[in-house]
Amino acid sequence: YSKISAKVLMNKLAKCNDNLKEFSHVNKKAIDQYISFSNERSELLGRKQELDKGGQAIRDLIAHLDRKKDEAIVRTFKGIAKHFKEVFKKLVPKGKGVLVIRKKMSEASSGSSSDSKAGQTENFRGVGIKVGDATYEYWIK
């Protein structure tokens, strides 16, 4: 470019500037899109945080309701077991009958419902009856 005259260089510069004017809207659109997408991203991140909080609140509620359900199952079983023992004693005065919760983890019974804990009802396999008198003891599954 050092061998070209200043007038020719000025004409080339003017042509280049005219050609660049055709693309001036491209950068403006890119900036507008970037700002728009940044705002939308911020809004979406805010919504995600709200949904995460809501999801955690739902999980907490489910855990609370599961605990309440487990407590209700154990409480109900204790009442039924108490009444079973009383009725069995009336029917068989010299005998003994106990209603027990059977657990999945072990084949042996817990012995009584007092060993079962709330929150573990998913480990319950069923209910068993343990009957007997002074000379023998028998399991009914």
Short mmCIF file of N, CA and C in Angstrom, two decimals:
data_model
loop_
_atom_site.label_atom_id
_atom_site.label_comp_id
_atom_site.label_asym_id
_atom_site.label_seq_id
_atom_site.Cartn_x
_atom_site.Cartn_y
_atom_site.Cartn_z
N TYR A 1 0.80 -1.20 0.00
CA TYR A 1 0.00 0.00 0.00
C TYR A 1 0.85 1.27 0.00
N SER A 2 2.09 1.13 0.26
CA SER A 2 2.95 2.32 0.29
C SER A 2 3.18 2.88 -1.11
N LYS A 3 3.00 2.12 -2.17
CA LYS A 3 3.21 2.60 -3.53
C LYS A 3 1.95 3.20 -4.13
N ILE A 4 0.78 3.05 -3.44
CA ILE A 4 -0.49 3.57 -3.96
C ILE A 4 -0.69 4.98 -3.39
N SER A 5 -1.30 5.83 -4.20
CA SER A 5 -1.49 7.23 -3.80
C SER A 5 -2.57 7.32 -2.72
N ALA A 6 -2.54 8.41 -2.01
CA ALA A 6 -3.48 8.63 -0.90
C ALA A 6 -4.90 8.71 -1.42
N LYS A 7 -5.12 9.32 -2.61
CA LYS A 7 -6.45 9.46 -3.16
C LYS A 7 -7.05 8.10 -3.47
N VAL A 8 -6.28 7.18 -4.03
CA VAL A 8 -6.75 5.83 -4.36
C VAL A 8 -7.06 5.07 -3.07
N LEU A 9 -6.20 5.25 -2.08
CA LEU A 9 -6.42 4.58 -0.78
C LEU A 9 -7.71 5.10 -0.13
N MET A 10 -7.97 6.42 -0.25
CA MET A 10 -9.18 6.98 0.32
C MET A 10 -10.41 6.43 -0.39
N ASN A 11 -10.34 6.26 -1.70
CA ASN A 11 -11.47 5.67 -2.45
C ASN A 11 -11.72 4.22 -2.02
N LYS A 12 -10.65 3.45 -1.84
CA LYS A 12 -10.80 2.05 -1.39
C LYS A 12 -11.39 1.99 0.03
N LEU A 13 -10.94 2.93 0.86
CA LEU A 13 -11.47 2.98 2.23
C LEU A 13 -12.96 3.31 2.20
N ALA A 14 -13.34 4.24 1.36
CA ALA A 14 -14.76 4.61 1.25
C ALA A 14 -15.57 3.42 0.76
N LYS A 15 -15.06 2.66 -0.22
CA LYS A 15 -15.75 1.46 -0.72
C LYS A 15 -15.90 0.42 0.40
N CYS A 16 -14.83 0.24 1.13
CA CYS A 16 -14.88 -0.73 2.25
C CYS A 16 -15.91 -0.31 3.28
N ASN A 17 -15.95 0.98 3.60
CA ASN A 17 -16.94 1.47 4.57
C ASN A 17 -18.35 1.29 4.04
N ASP A 18 -18.57 1.51 2.75
CA ASP A 18 -19.89 1.30 2.16
C ASP A 18 -20.28 -0.18 2.24
N ASN A 19 -19.32 -1.03 1.94
CA ASN A 19 -19.59 -2.48 2.03
C ASN A 19 -19.91 -2.90 3.47
N LEU A 20 -19.24 -2.31 4.44
CA LEU A 20 -19.48 -2.64 5.85
C LEU A 20 -20.84 -2.15 6.32
N LYS A 21 -21.34 -1.08 5.73
CA LYS A 21 -22.65 -0.55 6.12
C LYS A 21 -23.75 -1.59 5.87
N GLU A 22 -23.58 -2.45 4.88
CA GLU A 22 -24.57 -3.51 4.61
C GLU A 22 -24.68 -4.47 5.79
N PHE A 23 -23.61 -4.63 6.54
CA PHE A 23 -23.59 -5.60 7.64
C PHE A 23 -23.75 -4.95 9.02
N SER A 24 -24.02 -3.67 9.05
CA SER A 24 -24.12 -2.99 10.34
C SER A 24 -25.28 -3.52 11.18
N HIS A 25 -26.35 -3.97 10.55
CA HIS A 25 -27.51 -4.50 11.29
C HIS A 25 -27.21 -5.85 11.94
N VAL A 26 -26.24 -6.59 11.43
CA VAL A 26 -25.91 -7.91 11.97
C VAL A 26 -25.45 -7.79 13.41
N ASN A 27 -24.55 -6.94 13.69
CA ASN A 27 -24.03 -6.78 15.05
C ASN A 27 -25.13 -6.29 16.00
N LYS A 28 -25.99 -5.41 15.53
CA LYS A 28 -27.07 -4.93 16.38
C LYS A 28 -28.01 -6.08 16.74
N LYS A 29 -28.32 -6.93 15.77
CA LYS A 29 -29.19 -8.06 16.04
C LYS A 29 -28.53 -9.03 17.02
N ALA A 30 -27.25 -9.23 16.84
CA ALA A 30 -26.53 -10.14 17.74
C ALA A 30 -26.55 -9.62 19.16
N ILE A 31 -26.35 -8.35 19.33
CA ILE A 31 -26.36 -7.76 20.67
C ILE A 31 -27.76 -7.85 21.26
N ASP A 32 -28.78 -7.53 20.43
CA ASP A 32 -30.17 -7.62 20.92
C ASP A 32 -30.51 -9.05 21.31
N GLN A 33 -30.10 -10.01 20.48
CA GLN A 33 -30.36 -11.41 20.79
C GLN A 33 -29.63 -11.84 22.06
N TYR A 34 -28.42 -11.41 22.21
CA TYR A 34 -27.65 -11.77 23.40
C TYR A 34 -28.34 -11.24 24.66
N ILE A 35 -28.77 -9.99 24.60
CA ILE A 35 -29.46 -9.40 25.75
C ILE A 35 -30.77 -10.14 26.02
N SER A 36 -31.51 -10.42 24.96
CA SER A 36 -32.77 -11.15 25.10
C SER A 36 -32.55 -12.54 25.70
N PHE A 37 -31.58 -13.26 25.18
CA PHE A 37 -31.29 -14.60 25.68
C PHE A 37 -30.76 -14.57 27.11
N SER A 38 -29.98 -13.56 27.44
CA SER A 38 -29.47 -13.43 28.81
C SER A 38 -30.61 -13.20 29.78
N ASN A 39 -31.55 -12.33 29.40
CA ASN A 39 -32.72 -12.08 30.25
C ASN A 39 -33.57 -13.35 30.41
N GLU A 40 -33.78 -14.02 29.30
CA GLU A 40 -34.57 -15.26 29.35
C GLU A 40 -33.88 -16.32 30.20
N ARG A 41 -32.58 -16.41 30.09
CA ARG A 41 -31.81 -17.37 30.90
C ARG A 41 -31.96 -17.04 32.39
N SER A 42 -31.86 -15.77 32.72
CA SER A 42 -32.02 -15.36 34.12
C SER A 42 -33.40 -15.72 34.64
N GLU A 43 -34.42 -15.47 33.83
CA GLU A 43 -35.79 -15.82 34.23
C GLU A 43 -35.93 -17.33 34.42
N LEU A 44 -35.37 -18.09 33.50
CA LEU A 44 -35.47 -19.55 33.58
C LEU A 44 -34.71 -20.09 34.80
N LEU A 45 -33.56 -19.50 35.09
CA LEU A 45 -32.82 -19.93 36.29
C LEU A 45 -33.61 -19.62 37.56
N GLY A 46 -34.28 -18.48 37.57
CA GLY A 46 -35.13 -18.15 38.71
C GLY A 46 -36.28 -19.13 38.86
N ARG A 47 -36.91 -19.47 37.75
CA ARG A 47 -38.00 -20.45 37.78
C ARG A 47 -37.49 -21.82 38.23
N LYS A 48 -36.28 -22.18 37.78
CA LYS A 48 -35.71 -23.47 38.18
C LYS A 48 -35.49 -23.51 39.69
N GLN A 49 -35.00 -22.42 40.24
CA GLN A 49 -34.79 -22.36 41.69
C GLN A 49 -36.12 -22.49 42.43
N GLU A 50 -37.16 -21.82 41.93
CA GLU A 50 -38.48 -21.93 42.55
C GLU A 50 -39.00 -23.36 42.47
N LEU A 51 -38.83 -23.99 41.32
CA LEU A 51 -39.29 -25.37 41.15
C LEU A 51 -38.49 -26.33 42.03
N ASP A 52 -37.19 -26.07 42.17
CA ASP A 52 -36.37 -26.90 43.06
C ASP A 52 -36.86 -26.79 44.50
N LYS A 53 -37.16 -25.56 44.92
CA LYS A 53 -37.68 -25.36 46.29
C LYS A 53 -39.02 -26.07 46.45
N GLY A 54 -39.87 -25.95 45.45
CA GLY A 54 -41.17 -26.62 45.49
C GLY A 54 -41.02 -28.13 45.51
N GLY A 55 -40.08 -28.64 44.73
CA GLY A 55 -39.81 -30.08 44.71
C GLY A 55 -39.32 -30.57 46.06
N GLN A 56 -38.45 -29.80 46.69
CA GLN A 56 -37.95 -30.18 48.02
C GLN A 56 -39.08 -30.16 49.03
N ALA A 57 -39.95 -29.16 48.93
CA ALA A 57 -41.10 -29.08 49.85
C ALA A 57 -42.00 -30.29 49.67
N ILE A 58 -42.19 -30.73 48.43
CA ILE A 58 -43.01 -31.91 48.17
C ILE A 58 -42.35 -33.16 48.74
N ARG A 59 -41.03 -33.30 48.55
CA ARG A 59 -40.32 -34.45 49.11
C ARG A 59 -40.40 -34.46 50.64
N ASP A 60 -40.28 -33.28 51.25
CA ASP A 60 -40.41 -33.18 52.70
C ASP A 60 -41.80 -33.59 53.16
N LEU A 61 -42.81 -33.13 52.42
CA LEU A 61 -44.19 -33.49 52.77
C LEU A 61 -44.41 -34.99 52.64
N ILE A 62 -43.89 -35.59 51.59
CA ILE A 62 -44.04 -37.04 51.41
C ILE A 62 -43.36 -37.79 52.54
N ALA A 63 -42.17 -37.36 52.93
CA ALA A 63 -41.46 -38.01 54.04
C ALA A 63 -42.26 -37.87 55.33
N HIS A 64 -42.81 -36.69 55.57
CA HIS A 64 -43.62 -36.46 56.77
C HIS A 64 -44.85 -37.36 56.77
N LEU A 65 -45.52 -37.43 55.62
CA LEU A 65 -46.72 -38.27 55.54
C LEU A 65 -46.38 -39.75 55.68
N ASP A 66 -45.22 -40.16 55.15
CA ASP A 66 -44.79 -41.55 55.33
C ASP A 66 -44.55 -41.87 56.80
N ARG A 67 -43.92 -40.93 57.51
CA ARG A 67 -43.71 -41.14 58.95
C ARG A 67 -45.04 -41.24 59.69
N LYS A 68 -45.98 -40.35 59.35
CA LYS A 68 -47.30 -40.37 59.99
C LYS A 68 -48.01 -41.70 59.68
N LYS A 69 -47.91 -42.16 58.44
CA LYS A 69 -48.54 -43.43 58.05
C LYS A 69 -47.93 -44.57 58.85
N ASP A 70 -46.61 -44.60 58.94
CA ASP A 70 -45.92 -45.65 59.69
C ASP A 70 -46.33 -45.63 61.16
N GLU A 71 -46.40 -44.43 61.73
CA GLU A 71 -46.82 -44.31 63.13
C GLU A 71 -48.25 -44.82 63.31
N ALA A 72 -49.13 -44.50 62.36
CA ALA A 72 -50.52 -44.94 62.45
C ALA A 72 -50.62 -46.46 62.33
N ILE A 73 -49.83 -47.06 61.45
CA ILE A 73 -49.84 -48.52 61.30
C ILE A 73 -49.38 -49.18 62.59
N VAL A 74 -48.29 -48.71 63.15
CA VAL A 74 -47.75 -49.30 64.38
C VAL A 74 -48.74 -49.10 65.53
N ARG A 75 -49.30 -47.90 65.65
CA ARG A 75 -50.25 -47.61 66.72
C ARG A 75 -51.49 -48.50 66.59
N THR A 76 -52.00 -48.65 65.39
CA THR A 76 -53.16 -49.51 65.16
C THR A 76 -52.84 -50.96 65.49
N PHE A 77 -51.66 -51.41 65.06
CA PHE A 77 -51.27 -52.79 65.34
C PHE A 77 -51.17 -53.04 66.84
N LYS A 78 -50.60 -52.08 67.56
CA LYS A 78 -50.48 -52.25 69.02
C LYS A 78 -51.86 -52.40 69.66
N GLY A 79 -52.82 -51.60 69.22
CA GLY A 79 -54.18 -51.71 69.76
C GLY A 79 -54.80 -53.05 69.44
N ILE A 80 -54.64 -53.51 68.20
CA ILE A 80 -55.19 -54.80 67.80
C ILE A 80 -54.52 -55.92 68.57
N ALA A 81 -53.20 -55.85 68.72
CA ALA A 81 -52.47 -56.89 69.45
C ALA A 81 -52.92 -56.96 70.91
N LYS A 82 -53.16 -55.82 71.50
CA LYS A 82 -53.61 -55.77 72.90
C LYS A 82 -54.98 -56.45 73.02
N HIS A 83 -55.90 -56.10 72.12
CA HIS A 83 -57.23 -56.69 72.17
C HIS A 83 -57.19 -58.19 71.85
N PHE A 84 -56.34 -58.59 70.92
CA PHE A 84 -56.20 -60.01 70.61
C PHE A 84 -55.77 -60.79 71.84
N LYS A 85 -54.80 -60.25 72.56
CA LYS A 85 -54.29 -60.92 73.77
C LYS A 85 -55.40 -61.06 74.81
N GLU A 86 -56.17 -59.99 75.00
CA GLU A 86 -57.27 -60.03 75.97
C GLU A 86 -58.35 -61.04 75.58
N VAL A 87 -58.74 -61.03 74.30
CA VAL A 87 -59.79 -61.95 73.83
C VAL A 87 -59.29 -63.39 73.90
N PHE A 88 -58.06 -63.62 73.51
CA PHE A 88 -57.52 -64.98 73.56
C PHE A 88 -57.49 -65.48 75.01
N LYS A 89 -57.14 -64.62 75.93
CA LYS A 89 -57.10 -65.00 77.36
C LYS A 89 -58.49 -65.40 77.86
N LYS A 90 -59.53 -64.69 77.36
CA LYS A 90 -60.90 -65.03 77.74
C LYS A 90 -61.33 -66.37 77.13
N LEU A 91 -60.90 -66.62 75.89
CA LEU A 91 -61.29 -67.86 75.21
C LEU A 91 -60.52 -69.07 75.74
N VAL A 92 -59.24 -68.89 76.04
CA VAL A 92 -58.39 -69.96 76.53
C VAL A 92 -57.74 -69.46 77.83
N PRO A 93 -58.40 -69.67 78.98
CA PRO A 93 -57.91 -69.09 80.22
C PRO A 93 -56.50 -69.54 80.61
N LYS A 94 -56.12 -70.76 80.29
CA LYS A 94 -54.78 -71.23 80.66
C LYS A 94 -53.77 -71.02 79.53
N GLY A 95 -54.21 -70.46 78.44
CA GLY A 95 -53.34 -70.27 77.29
C GLY A 95 -52.85 -68.84 77.17
N LYS A 96 -51.98 -68.68 76.20
CA LYS A 96 -51.39 -67.37 75.94
C LYS A 96 -51.36 -67.16 74.43
N GLY A 97 -51.80 -66.02 73.98
CA GLY A 97 -51.78 -65.70 72.55
C GLY A 97 -51.26 -64.30 72.33
N VAL A 98 -50.35 -64.19 71.38
CA VAL A 98 -49.73 -62.90 71.08
C VAL A 98 -49.76 -62.69 69.58
N LEU A 99 -50.14 -61.50 69.16
CA LEU A 99 -50.12 -61.10 67.76
C LEU A 99 -48.81 -60.35 67.53
N VAL A 100 -48.03 -60.75 66.53
CA VAL A 100 -46.72 -60.13 66.29
C VAL A 100 -46.59 -59.72 64.82
N ILE A 101 -45.76 -58.71 64.61
CA ILE A 101 -45.43 -58.28 63.25
C ILE A 101 -44.23 -59.09 62.79
N ARG A 102 -44.34 -59.65 61.61
CA ARG A 102 -43.23 -60.41 61.04
C ARG A 102 -42.50 -59.50 60.06
N LYS A 103 -41.19 -59.52 60.15
CA LYS A 103 -40.37 -58.63 59.32
C LYS A 103 -39.72 -59.40 58.17
N LYS A 104 -39.44 -58.71 57.09
CA LYS A 104 -38.79 -59.31 55.92
C LYS A 104 -37.34 -59.68 56.20
N MET A 105 -36.66 -58.89 57.00
CA MET A 105 -35.22 -59.07 57.20
C MET A 105 -34.87 -60.37 57.91
N SER A 106 -35.67 -60.76 58.88
CA SER A 106 -35.33 -61.97 59.63
C SER A 106 -36.53 -62.89 59.67
N GLU A 107 -36.28 -64.17 59.74
CA GLU A 107 -37.35 -65.15 59.81
C GLU A 107 -37.95 -65.18 61.20
N ALA A 108 -37.19 -64.80 62.20
CA ALA A 108 -37.70 -64.79 63.57
C ALA A 108 -38.59 -63.58 63.77
N SER A 109 -39.57 -63.74 64.60
CA SER A 109 -40.49 -62.64 64.88
C SER A 109 -39.84 -61.66 65.83
N SER A 110 -40.38 -60.49 65.82
CA SER A 110 -39.86 -59.47 66.72
C SER A 110 -40.28 -59.73 68.16
N GLY A 111 -41.18 -60.69 68.37
CA GLY A 111 -41.61 -61.01 69.73
C GLY A 111 -42.81 -60.20 70.14
N SER A 112 -42.78 -58.93 69.87
CA SER A 112 -43.93 -58.08 70.15
C SER A 112 -43.85 -56.85 69.26
N SER A 113 -44.91 -56.12 69.24
CA SER A 113 -44.94 -54.94 68.37
C SER A 113 -44.09 -53.81 68.91
N SER A 114 -43.65 -53.89 70.15
CA SER A 114 -42.86 -52.79 70.71
C SER A 114 -41.48 -52.70 70.06
N ASP A 115 -41.02 -53.80 69.45
CA ASP A 115 -39.72 -53.77 68.78
C ASP A 115 -39.79 -53.08 67.42
N SER A 116 -40.98 -53.01 66.83
CA SER A 116 -41.09 -52.39 65.52
C SER A 116 -41.05 -50.88 65.68
N LYS A 117 -40.42 -50.23 64.71
CA LYS A 117 -40.25 -48.78 64.79
C LYS A 117 -40.94 -48.13 63.61
N ALA A 118 -41.42 -46.92 63.82
CA ALA A 118 -42.02 -46.17 62.73
C ALA A 118 -40.95 -45.90 61.69
N GLY A 119 -41.36 -45.88 60.42
CA GLY A 119 -40.40 -45.65 59.35
C GLY A 119 -39.87 -46.95 58.79
N GLN A 120 -40.24 -48.05 59.39
CA GLN A 120 -39.74 -49.34 58.91
C GLN A 120 -40.87 -50.26 58.46
N THR A 121 -42.05 -49.72 58.20
CA THR A 121 -43.17 -50.58 57.81
C THR A 121 -42.92 -51.25 56.47
N GLU A 122 -42.04 -50.70 55.65
CA GLU A 122 -41.73 -51.36 54.38
C GLU A 122 -41.00 -52.68 54.61
N ASN A 123 -40.45 -52.88 55.81
CA ASN A 123 -39.77 -54.12 56.15
C ASN A 123 -40.72 -55.16 56.76
N PHE A 124 -41.99 -54.81 56.92
CA PHE A 124 -42.94 -55.75 57.48
C PHE A 124 -43.35 -56.76 56.41
N ARG A 125 -43.36 -58.03 56.81
CA ARG A 125 -43.75 -59.10 55.90
C ARG A 125 -45.18 -59.52 56.14
N GLY A 126 -45.63 -59.40 57.36
CA GLY A 126 -46.99 -59.80 57.67
C GLY A 126 -47.20 -59.84 59.16
N VAL A 127 -48.25 -60.57 59.54
CA VAL A 127 -48.63 -60.69 60.94
C VAL A 127 -48.61 -62.16 61.31
N GLY A 128 -48.12 -62.47 62.50
CA GLY A 128 -48.10 -63.84 62.98
C GLY A 128 -48.81 -63.94 64.31
N ILE A 129 -49.23 -65.16 64.63
CA ILE A 129 -49.89 -65.41 65.91
C ILE A 129 -49.04 -66.44 66.65
N LYS A 130 -48.71 -66.12 67.86
CA LYS A 130 -47.93 -67.02 68.70
C LYS A 130 -48.84 -67.45 69.84
N VAL A 131 -49.15 -68.75 69.90
CA VAL A 131 -50.05 -69.25 70.93
C VAL A 131 -49.38 -70.37 71.70
N GLY A 132 -49.84 -70.59 72.91
CA GLY A 132 -49.27 -71.68 73.69
C GLY A 132 -49.79 -71.65 75.11
N ASP A 133 -49.27 -72.59 75.89
CA ASP A 133 -49.56 -72.61 77.32
C ASP A 133 -48.26 -72.89 78.04
N ALA A 134 -48.32 -73.35 79.26
CA ALA A 134 -47.11 -73.56 80.06
C ALA A 134 -46.21 -74.65 79.48
N THR A 135 -46.74 -75.60 78.71
CA THR A 135 -45.94 -76.73 78.24
C THR A 135 -45.43 -76.58 76.81
N TYR A 136 -46.10 -75.81 75.98
CA TYR A 136 -45.64 -75.69 74.59
C TYR A 136 -45.97 -74.31 74.04
N GLU A 137 -45.31 -74.03 72.91
CA GLU A 137 -45.55 -72.76 72.21
C GLU A 137 -45.65 -73.11 70.72
N TYR A 138 -46.55 -72.47 70.01
CA TYR A 138 -46.79 -72.80 68.63
C TYR A 138 -46.95 -71.52 67.81
N TRP A 139 -46.36 -71.55 66.60
CA TRP A 139 -46.47 -70.41 65.68
C TRP A 139 -47.54 -70.68 64.63
N ILE A 140 -48.39 -69.72 64.38
CA ILE A 140 -49.31 -69.77 63.25
C ILE A 140 -48.91 -68.62 62.34
N LYS A 141 -48.59 -68.98 61.10
CA LYS A 141 -48.12 -67.95 60.17
C LYS A 141 -49.24 -67.44 59.31
#
